[in-house]
CSV table of C-alpha atoms and ligand atoms in Angstrom, one decimal:
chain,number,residue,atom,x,y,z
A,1,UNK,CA,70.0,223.4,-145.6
A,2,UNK,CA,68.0,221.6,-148.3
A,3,UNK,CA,69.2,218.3,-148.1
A,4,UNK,CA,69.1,218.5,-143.9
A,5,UNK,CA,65.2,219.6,-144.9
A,6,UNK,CA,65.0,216.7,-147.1
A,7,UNK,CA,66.2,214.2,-144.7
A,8,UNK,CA,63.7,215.6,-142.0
A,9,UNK,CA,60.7,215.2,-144.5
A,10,UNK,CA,61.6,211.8,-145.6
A,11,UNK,CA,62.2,210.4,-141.9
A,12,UNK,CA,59.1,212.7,-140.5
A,13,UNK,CA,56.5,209.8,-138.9
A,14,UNK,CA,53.1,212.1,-139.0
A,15,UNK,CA,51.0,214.2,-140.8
A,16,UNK,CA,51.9,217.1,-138.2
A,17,UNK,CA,55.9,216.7,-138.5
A,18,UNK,CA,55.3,216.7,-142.4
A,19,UNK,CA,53.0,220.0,-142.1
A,20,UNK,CA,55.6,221.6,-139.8
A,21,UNK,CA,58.6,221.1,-142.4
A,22,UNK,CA,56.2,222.7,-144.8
A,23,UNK,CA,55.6,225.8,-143.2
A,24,UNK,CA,59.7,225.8,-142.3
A,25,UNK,CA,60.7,225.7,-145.7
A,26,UNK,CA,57.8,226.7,-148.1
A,27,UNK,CA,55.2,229.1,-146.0
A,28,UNK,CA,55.3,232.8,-146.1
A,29,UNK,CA,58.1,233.2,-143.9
A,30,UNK,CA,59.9,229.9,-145.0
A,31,UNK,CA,63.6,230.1,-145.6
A,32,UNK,CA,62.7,228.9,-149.5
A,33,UNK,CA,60.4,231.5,-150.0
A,34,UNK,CA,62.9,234.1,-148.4
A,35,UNK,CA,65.3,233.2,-150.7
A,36,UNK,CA,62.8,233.9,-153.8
A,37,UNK,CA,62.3,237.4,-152.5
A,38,UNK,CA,65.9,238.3,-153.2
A,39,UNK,CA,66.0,237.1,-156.4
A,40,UNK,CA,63.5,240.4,-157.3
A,41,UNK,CA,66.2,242.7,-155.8
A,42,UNK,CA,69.1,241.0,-158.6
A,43,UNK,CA,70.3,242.3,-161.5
A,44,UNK,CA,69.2,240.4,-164.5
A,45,UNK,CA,72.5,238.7,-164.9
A,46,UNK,CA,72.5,237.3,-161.0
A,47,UNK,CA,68.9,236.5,-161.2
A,48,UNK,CA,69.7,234.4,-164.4
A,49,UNK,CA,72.6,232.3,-162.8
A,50,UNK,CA,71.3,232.4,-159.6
A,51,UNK,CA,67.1,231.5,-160.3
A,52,UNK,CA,67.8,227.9,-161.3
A,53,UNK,CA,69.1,226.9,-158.0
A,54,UNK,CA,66.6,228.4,-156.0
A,55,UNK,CA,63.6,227.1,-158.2
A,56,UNK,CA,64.7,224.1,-158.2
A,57,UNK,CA,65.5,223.9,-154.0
A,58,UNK,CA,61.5,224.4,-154.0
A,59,UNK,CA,60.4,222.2,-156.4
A,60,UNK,CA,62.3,219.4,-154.7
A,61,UNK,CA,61.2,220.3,-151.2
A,62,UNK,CA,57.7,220.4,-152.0
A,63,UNK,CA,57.5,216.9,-154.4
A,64,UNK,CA,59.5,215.1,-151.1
A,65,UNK,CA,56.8,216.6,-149.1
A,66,UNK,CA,53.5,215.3,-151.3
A,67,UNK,CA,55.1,212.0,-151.7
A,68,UNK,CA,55.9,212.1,-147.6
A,69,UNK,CA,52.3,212.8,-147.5
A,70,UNK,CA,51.2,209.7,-149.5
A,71,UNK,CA,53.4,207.5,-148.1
A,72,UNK,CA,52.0,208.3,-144.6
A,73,UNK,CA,48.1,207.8,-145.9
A,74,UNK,CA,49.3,204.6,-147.3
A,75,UNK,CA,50.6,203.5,-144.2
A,76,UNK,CA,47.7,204.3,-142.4
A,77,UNK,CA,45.4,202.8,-145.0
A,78,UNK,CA,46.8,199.3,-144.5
A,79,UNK,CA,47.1,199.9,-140.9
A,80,UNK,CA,43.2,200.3,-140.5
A,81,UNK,CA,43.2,197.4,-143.4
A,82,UNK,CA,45.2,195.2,-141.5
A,83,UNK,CA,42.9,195.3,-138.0
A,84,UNK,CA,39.5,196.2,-139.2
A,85,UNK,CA,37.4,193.9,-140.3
A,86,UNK,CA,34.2,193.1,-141.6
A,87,UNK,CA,33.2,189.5,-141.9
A,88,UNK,CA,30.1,189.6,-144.8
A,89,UNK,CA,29.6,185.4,-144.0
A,90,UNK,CA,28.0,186.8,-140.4
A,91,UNK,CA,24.1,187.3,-140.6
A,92,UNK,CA,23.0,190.8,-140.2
A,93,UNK,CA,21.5,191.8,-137.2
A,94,UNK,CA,17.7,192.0,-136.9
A,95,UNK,CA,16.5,195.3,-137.2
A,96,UNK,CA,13.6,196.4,-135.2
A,97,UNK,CA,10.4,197.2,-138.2
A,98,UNK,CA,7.4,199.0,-137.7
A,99,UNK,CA,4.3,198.7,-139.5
A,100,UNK,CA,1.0,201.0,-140.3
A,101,UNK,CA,-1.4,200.8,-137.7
A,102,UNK,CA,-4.9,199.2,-138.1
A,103,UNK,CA,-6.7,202.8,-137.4
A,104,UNK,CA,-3.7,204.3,-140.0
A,105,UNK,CA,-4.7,201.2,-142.2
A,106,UNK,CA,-8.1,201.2,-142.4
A,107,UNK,CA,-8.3,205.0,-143.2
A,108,UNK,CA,-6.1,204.5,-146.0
A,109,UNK,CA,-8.2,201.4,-147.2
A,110,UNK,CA,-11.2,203.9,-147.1
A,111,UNK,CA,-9.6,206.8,-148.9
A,112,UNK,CA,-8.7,204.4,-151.5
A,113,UNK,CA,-12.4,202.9,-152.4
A,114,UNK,CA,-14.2,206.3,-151.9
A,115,UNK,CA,-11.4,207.5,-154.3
A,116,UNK,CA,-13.3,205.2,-156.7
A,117,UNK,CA,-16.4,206.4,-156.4
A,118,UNK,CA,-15.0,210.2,-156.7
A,119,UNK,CA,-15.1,211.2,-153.1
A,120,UNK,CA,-12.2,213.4,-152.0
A,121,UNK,CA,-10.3,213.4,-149.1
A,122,UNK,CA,-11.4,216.5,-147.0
A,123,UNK,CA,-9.9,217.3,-143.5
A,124,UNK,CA,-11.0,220.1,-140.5
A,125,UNK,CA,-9.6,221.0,-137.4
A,126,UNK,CA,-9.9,219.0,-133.7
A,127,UNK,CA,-9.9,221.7,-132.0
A,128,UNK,CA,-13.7,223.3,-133.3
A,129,UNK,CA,-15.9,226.3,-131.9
A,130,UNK,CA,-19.5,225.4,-131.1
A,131,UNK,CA,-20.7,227.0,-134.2
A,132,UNK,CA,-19.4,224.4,-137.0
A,133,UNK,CA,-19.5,221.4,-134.1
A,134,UNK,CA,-23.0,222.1,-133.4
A,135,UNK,CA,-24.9,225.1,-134.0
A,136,UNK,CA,-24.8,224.9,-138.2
A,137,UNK,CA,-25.7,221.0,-137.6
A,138,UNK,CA,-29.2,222.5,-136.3
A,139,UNK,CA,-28.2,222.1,-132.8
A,140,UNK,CA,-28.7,225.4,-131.1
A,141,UNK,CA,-27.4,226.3,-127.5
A,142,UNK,CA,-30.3,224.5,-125.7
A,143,UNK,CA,-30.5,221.5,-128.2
A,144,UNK,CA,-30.9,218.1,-125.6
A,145,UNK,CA,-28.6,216.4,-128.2
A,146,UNK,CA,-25.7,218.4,-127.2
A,147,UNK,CA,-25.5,217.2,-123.9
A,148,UNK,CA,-25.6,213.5,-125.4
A,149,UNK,CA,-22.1,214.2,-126.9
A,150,UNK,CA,-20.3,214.7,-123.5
A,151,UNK,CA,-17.9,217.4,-125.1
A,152,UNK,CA,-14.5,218.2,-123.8
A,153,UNK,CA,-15.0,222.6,-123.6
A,154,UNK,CA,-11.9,224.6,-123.6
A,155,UNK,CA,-12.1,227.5,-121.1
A,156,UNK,CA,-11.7,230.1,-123.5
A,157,UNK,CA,-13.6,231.5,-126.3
A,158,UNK,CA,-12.9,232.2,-130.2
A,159,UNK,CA,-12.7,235.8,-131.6
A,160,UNK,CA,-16.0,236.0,-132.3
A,161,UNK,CA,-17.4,234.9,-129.1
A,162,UNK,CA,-17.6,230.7,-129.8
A,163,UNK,CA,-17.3,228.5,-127.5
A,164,UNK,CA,-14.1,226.0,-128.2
A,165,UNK,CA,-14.3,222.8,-128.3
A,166,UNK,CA,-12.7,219.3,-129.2
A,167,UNK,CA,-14.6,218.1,-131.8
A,168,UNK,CA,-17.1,215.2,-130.7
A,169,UNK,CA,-17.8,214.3,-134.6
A,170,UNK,CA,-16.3,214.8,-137.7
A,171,UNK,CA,-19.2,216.3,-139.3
A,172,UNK,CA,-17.9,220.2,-138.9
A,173,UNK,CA,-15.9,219.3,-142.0
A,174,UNK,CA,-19.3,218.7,-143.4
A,175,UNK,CA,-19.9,222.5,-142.6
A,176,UNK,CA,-16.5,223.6,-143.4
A,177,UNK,CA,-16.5,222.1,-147.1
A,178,UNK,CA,-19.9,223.4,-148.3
A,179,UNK,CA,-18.8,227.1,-146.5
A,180,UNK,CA,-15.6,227.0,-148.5
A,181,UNK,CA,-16.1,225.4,-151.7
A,182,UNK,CA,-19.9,225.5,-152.0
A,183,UNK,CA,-21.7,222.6,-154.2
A,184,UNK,CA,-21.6,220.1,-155.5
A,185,UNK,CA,-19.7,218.4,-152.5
A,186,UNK,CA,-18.2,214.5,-152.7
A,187,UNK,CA,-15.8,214.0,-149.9
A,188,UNK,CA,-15.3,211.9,-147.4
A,189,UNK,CA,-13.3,213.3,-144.2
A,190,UNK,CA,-11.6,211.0,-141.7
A,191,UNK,CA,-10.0,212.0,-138.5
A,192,UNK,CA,-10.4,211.9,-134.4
A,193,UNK,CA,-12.6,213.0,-132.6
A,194,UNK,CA,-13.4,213.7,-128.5
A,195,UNK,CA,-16.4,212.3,-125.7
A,196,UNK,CA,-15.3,212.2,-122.2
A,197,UNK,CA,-16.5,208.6,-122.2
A,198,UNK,CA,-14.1,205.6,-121.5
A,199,UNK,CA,-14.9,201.4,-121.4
A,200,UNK,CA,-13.8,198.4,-123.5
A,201,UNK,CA,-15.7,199.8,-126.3
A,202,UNK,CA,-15.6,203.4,-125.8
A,203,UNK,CA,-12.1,205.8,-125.6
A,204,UNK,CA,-11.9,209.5,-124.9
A,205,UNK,CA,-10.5,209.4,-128.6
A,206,UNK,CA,-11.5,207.6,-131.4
A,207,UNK,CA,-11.7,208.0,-135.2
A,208,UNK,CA,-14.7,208.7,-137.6
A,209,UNK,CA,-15.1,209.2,-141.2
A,210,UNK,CA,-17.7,211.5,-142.4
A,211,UNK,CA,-19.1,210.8,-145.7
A,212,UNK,CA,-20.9,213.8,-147.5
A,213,UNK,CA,-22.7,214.5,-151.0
A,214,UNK,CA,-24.4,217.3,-151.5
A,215,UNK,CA,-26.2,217.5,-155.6
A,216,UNK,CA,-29.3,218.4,-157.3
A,217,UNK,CA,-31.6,215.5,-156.9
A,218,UNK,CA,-30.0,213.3,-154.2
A,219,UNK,CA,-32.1,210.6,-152.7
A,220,UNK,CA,-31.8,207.8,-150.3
A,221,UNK,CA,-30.9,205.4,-152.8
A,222,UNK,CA,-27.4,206.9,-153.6
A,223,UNK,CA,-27.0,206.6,-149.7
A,224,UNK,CA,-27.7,203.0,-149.6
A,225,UNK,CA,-26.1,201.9,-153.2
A,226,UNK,CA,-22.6,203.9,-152.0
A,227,UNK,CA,-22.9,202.1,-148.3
A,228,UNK,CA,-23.4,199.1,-149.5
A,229,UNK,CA,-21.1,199.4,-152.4
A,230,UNK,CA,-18.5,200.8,-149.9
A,231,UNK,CA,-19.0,198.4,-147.0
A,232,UNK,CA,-18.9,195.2,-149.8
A,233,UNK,CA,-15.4,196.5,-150.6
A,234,UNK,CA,-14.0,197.2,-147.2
A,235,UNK,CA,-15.1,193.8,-145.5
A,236,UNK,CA,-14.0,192.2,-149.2
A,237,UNK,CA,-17.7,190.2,-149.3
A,238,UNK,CA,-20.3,190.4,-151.3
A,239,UNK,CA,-22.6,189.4,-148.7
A,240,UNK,CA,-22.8,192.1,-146.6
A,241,UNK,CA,-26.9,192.8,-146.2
A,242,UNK,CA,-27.9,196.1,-144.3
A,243,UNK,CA,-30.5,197.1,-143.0
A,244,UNK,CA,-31.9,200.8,-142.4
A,245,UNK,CA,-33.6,201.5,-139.4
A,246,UNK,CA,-35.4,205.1,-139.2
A,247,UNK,CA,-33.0,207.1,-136.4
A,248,UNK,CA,-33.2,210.5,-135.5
A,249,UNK,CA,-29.9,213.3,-136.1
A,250,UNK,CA,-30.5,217.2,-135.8
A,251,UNK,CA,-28.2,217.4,-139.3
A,252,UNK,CA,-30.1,214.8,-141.1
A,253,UNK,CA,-33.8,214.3,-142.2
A,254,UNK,CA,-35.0,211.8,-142.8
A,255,UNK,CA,-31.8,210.4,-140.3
A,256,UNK,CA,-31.3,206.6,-141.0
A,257,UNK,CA,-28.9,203.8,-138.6
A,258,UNK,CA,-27.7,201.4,-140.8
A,259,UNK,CA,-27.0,197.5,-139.3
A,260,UNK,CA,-25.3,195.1,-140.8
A,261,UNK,CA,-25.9,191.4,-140.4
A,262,UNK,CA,-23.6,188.8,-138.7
A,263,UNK,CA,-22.6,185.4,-137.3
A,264,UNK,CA,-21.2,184.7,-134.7
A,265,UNK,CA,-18.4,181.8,-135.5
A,266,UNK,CA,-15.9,180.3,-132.7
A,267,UNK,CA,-16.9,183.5,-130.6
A,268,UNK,CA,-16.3,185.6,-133.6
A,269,UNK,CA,-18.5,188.5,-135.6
A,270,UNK,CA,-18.3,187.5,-139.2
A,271,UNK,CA,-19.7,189.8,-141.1
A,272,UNK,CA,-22.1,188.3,-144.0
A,273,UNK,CA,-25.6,187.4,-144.7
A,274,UNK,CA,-29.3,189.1,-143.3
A,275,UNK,CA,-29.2,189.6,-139.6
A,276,UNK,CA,-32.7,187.8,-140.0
A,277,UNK,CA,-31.0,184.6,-140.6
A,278,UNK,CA,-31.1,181.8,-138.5
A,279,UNK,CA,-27.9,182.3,-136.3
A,280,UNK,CA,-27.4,185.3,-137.4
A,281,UNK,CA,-28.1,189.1,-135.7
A,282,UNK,CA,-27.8,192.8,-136.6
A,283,UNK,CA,-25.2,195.0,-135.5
A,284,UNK,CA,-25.6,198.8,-135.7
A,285,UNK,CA,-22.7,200.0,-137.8
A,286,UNK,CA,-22.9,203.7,-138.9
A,287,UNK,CA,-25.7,207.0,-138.4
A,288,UNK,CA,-26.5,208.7,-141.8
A,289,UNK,CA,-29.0,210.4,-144.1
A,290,UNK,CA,-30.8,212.9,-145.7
A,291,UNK,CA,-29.1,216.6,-145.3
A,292,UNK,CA,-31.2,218.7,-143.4
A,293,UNK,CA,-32.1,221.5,-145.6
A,294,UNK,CA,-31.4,224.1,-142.6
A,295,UNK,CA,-27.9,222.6,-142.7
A,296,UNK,CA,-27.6,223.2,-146.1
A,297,UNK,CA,-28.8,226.4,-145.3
A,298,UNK,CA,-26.6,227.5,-142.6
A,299,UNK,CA,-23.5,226.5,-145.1
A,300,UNK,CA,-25.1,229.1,-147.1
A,301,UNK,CA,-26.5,227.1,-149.7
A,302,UNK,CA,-30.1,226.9,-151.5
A,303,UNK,CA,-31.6,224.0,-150.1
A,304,UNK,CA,-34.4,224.4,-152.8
A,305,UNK,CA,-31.7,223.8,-155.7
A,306,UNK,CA,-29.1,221.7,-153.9
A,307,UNK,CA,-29.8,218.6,-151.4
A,308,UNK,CA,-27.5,215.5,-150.8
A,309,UNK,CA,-26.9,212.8,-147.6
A,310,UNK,CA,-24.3,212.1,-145.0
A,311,UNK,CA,-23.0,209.6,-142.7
A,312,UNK,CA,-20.1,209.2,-140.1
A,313,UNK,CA,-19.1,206.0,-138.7
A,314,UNK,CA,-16.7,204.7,-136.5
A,315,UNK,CA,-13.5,203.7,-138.1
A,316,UNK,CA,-11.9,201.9,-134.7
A,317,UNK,CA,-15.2,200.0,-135.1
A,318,UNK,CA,-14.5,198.9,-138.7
A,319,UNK,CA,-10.7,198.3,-137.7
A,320,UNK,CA,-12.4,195.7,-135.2
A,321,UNK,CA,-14.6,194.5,-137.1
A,322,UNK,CA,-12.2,194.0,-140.1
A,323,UNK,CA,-9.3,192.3,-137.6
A,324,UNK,CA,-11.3,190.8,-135.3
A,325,UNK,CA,-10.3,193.0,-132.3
A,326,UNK,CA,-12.1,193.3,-129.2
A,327,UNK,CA,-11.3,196.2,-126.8
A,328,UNK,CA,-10.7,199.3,-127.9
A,329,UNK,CA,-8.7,200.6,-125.5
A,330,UNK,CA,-5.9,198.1,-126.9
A,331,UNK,CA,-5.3,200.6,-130.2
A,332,UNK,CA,-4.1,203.2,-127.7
A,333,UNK,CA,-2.0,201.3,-125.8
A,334,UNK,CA,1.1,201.5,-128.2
A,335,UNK,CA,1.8,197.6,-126.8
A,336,UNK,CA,3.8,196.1,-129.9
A,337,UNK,CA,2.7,192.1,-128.8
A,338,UNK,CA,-0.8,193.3,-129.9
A,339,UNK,CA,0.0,194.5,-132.9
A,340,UNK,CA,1.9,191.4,-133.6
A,341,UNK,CA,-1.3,189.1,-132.3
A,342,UNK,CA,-3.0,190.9,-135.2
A,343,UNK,CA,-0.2,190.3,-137.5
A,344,UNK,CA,0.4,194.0,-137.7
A,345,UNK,CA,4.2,194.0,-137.1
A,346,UNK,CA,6.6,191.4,-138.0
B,1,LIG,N1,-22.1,212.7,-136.4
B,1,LIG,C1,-22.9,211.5,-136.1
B,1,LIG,C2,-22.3,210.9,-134.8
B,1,LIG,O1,-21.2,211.2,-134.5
B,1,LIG,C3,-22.9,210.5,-137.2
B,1,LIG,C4,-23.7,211.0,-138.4
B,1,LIG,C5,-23.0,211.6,-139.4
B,1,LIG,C6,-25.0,210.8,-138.5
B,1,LIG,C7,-23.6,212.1,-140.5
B,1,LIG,C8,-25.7,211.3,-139.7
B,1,LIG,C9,-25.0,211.9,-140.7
B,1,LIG,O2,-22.9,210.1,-134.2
């Protein structure tokens, strides 16, 4: 019976036939392993003459078996060697690449130079109640000003009887930081914000960052030394003139809209030089200034010990500006070829 067995492994042409002659001979109920069950019933002196045999009937049965085994994996191995091949002369296919976007971009680009100038990053949800979006930024229920902001309402109401909102700015984060952590306060917070309002300059969604500082003896000059400082390093000039025009904003007193001066070359804004100049004109870039104190109050601060300034500007606006864009709608679009006109994907 072995050497049938052994003949049947060494001619066996699969994995399966091997597996099968394994079980036949060496599994639980194997003929080889039936046999070493009766050597326990022996007397000492059969089991001595008769053990050899039988030990040695397995060992041969199960080396034919592993080197069946091998041979077959060999076999197969040059097999796939033989028709599969890879030819590493032939160029690789091109692989589809994406890139950051200009809105992704630019807020990362603003992170980084506010990072210098110790701002943290601060962010606050889009979905608001009426208290943080308006009410604490001194706009109570009848305020005119929150009609101007053409706000998306949710049906519903908050736990505590707000109204919910999307946010139309983002400076409820403004509210949010000096509730939760108090003052001082150096952060800037960029994200997107809602107005039911749509044309080539104007989307339903768009992005803002909200700059706030809030320290004992703030002044306008720290707001006009960190825009200027900020908007030199974002449009990489050192040109950039602004100008501050007195503006009104229920969070902000006195409430300042800051232009920047430009040229128009081959039907381009360029950024650069006073809007005064020759050629040159003003564009209104960003709304800021001084914290109202009953802002600062509603956060729950002192207004008497702790005062600071704020702006928010458009960062789809600077992402225009920056790249030269001209219709806003185009960053929503998800259209690859623009990207590419701007040389944001390869
Ligand atoms: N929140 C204002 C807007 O969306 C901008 C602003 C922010 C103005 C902070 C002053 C201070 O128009």
């Amino acid at each position: 019976r072995k050497n049938d067995t052994l003949t049947a492994i060494a001619s066996a042409d699969n994995a399966d036939a091997v597996e099968a002659l394994r079980v036949e001979a060496l599994g639980k109920q194997g003929w080889v392993s039936q046999l070493l069950k009766t050597l326990g019933k022996m007397t000492p002196e059969e089991r001595t003459e008769k053990a050899p045999a039988i030990q040695q009937t397995r060992a041969e049965i199960a080396d034919a078996i592993a080197a069946r085994k091998q041979a077959l994996d060999d076999a197969e191995l040059d097999k796939r060697l033989a028709t599969e091949t890879l030819d590493l002369s032939l160029p690789a296919p091109e692989m589809p690449r994406g890139t950051v976007h200009p809105v992704s971009q630019v807020m990362d680009e603003l992170a980084e130079i506010f990072a210098d100038l110790g701002f943290a990053v601060k962010t606050g949800p889009e979905i608001e109640n009426d208290w943080h979006n308006f009410t604490a930024l001194n706009m109570p229920e009848s305020h005119p000003a929150r009609a101007m902001h053409d706000t998306f309402y949710f049906p519903d109401h908050d736990d505590d009887g707000r109204r919910m909102l999307l946010r139309t700015h983002t400076s409820p984060v403004q509210i949010r930081t000096m509730v939760n952590e108090g003052a001082p306060v150096r952060i800037i917070a960029p994200g997107r914000v809602y107005r039911s309002d749509s044309d080539a300059t104007h989307t339903p969604m768009f992005h803002q960052v909200e700059g706030l500082v809030i320290d004992k003896d703030i002044h306008l000059g720290h707001l006009k030394w960190t825009l200027e400082t900020f908007l030199k390093a974002f449009f990489e000039r050192d040109d950039i003139v602004l100008r501050l025009r007195p503006s009104y904003f229920p969070f902000t007193e006195p409430s300042v809209e800051v232009d920047v001066g430009f040229e128009v070359v081959k039907g381009r804004r360029v950024l650069g030089g006073s809007g005064d100049a020759p050629g040159h004109a003003w564009m209104e870039l960003l709304g800021s200034g001084m914290v109202n104190r009953r802002v600062i109050e509603f956060a729950g601060l002192d207004p008497d010990e702790w005062q600071g300034f704020a702006f928010g500007v458009g960062v789809d606006r600077l992402a225009m500006l920056k790249y030269g864009m001209d219709d806003l709608r185009a960053f929503f679009d998800g259209d690859i070829r623009w990207l590419q006109h701007y040389g944001f994907s390869p």
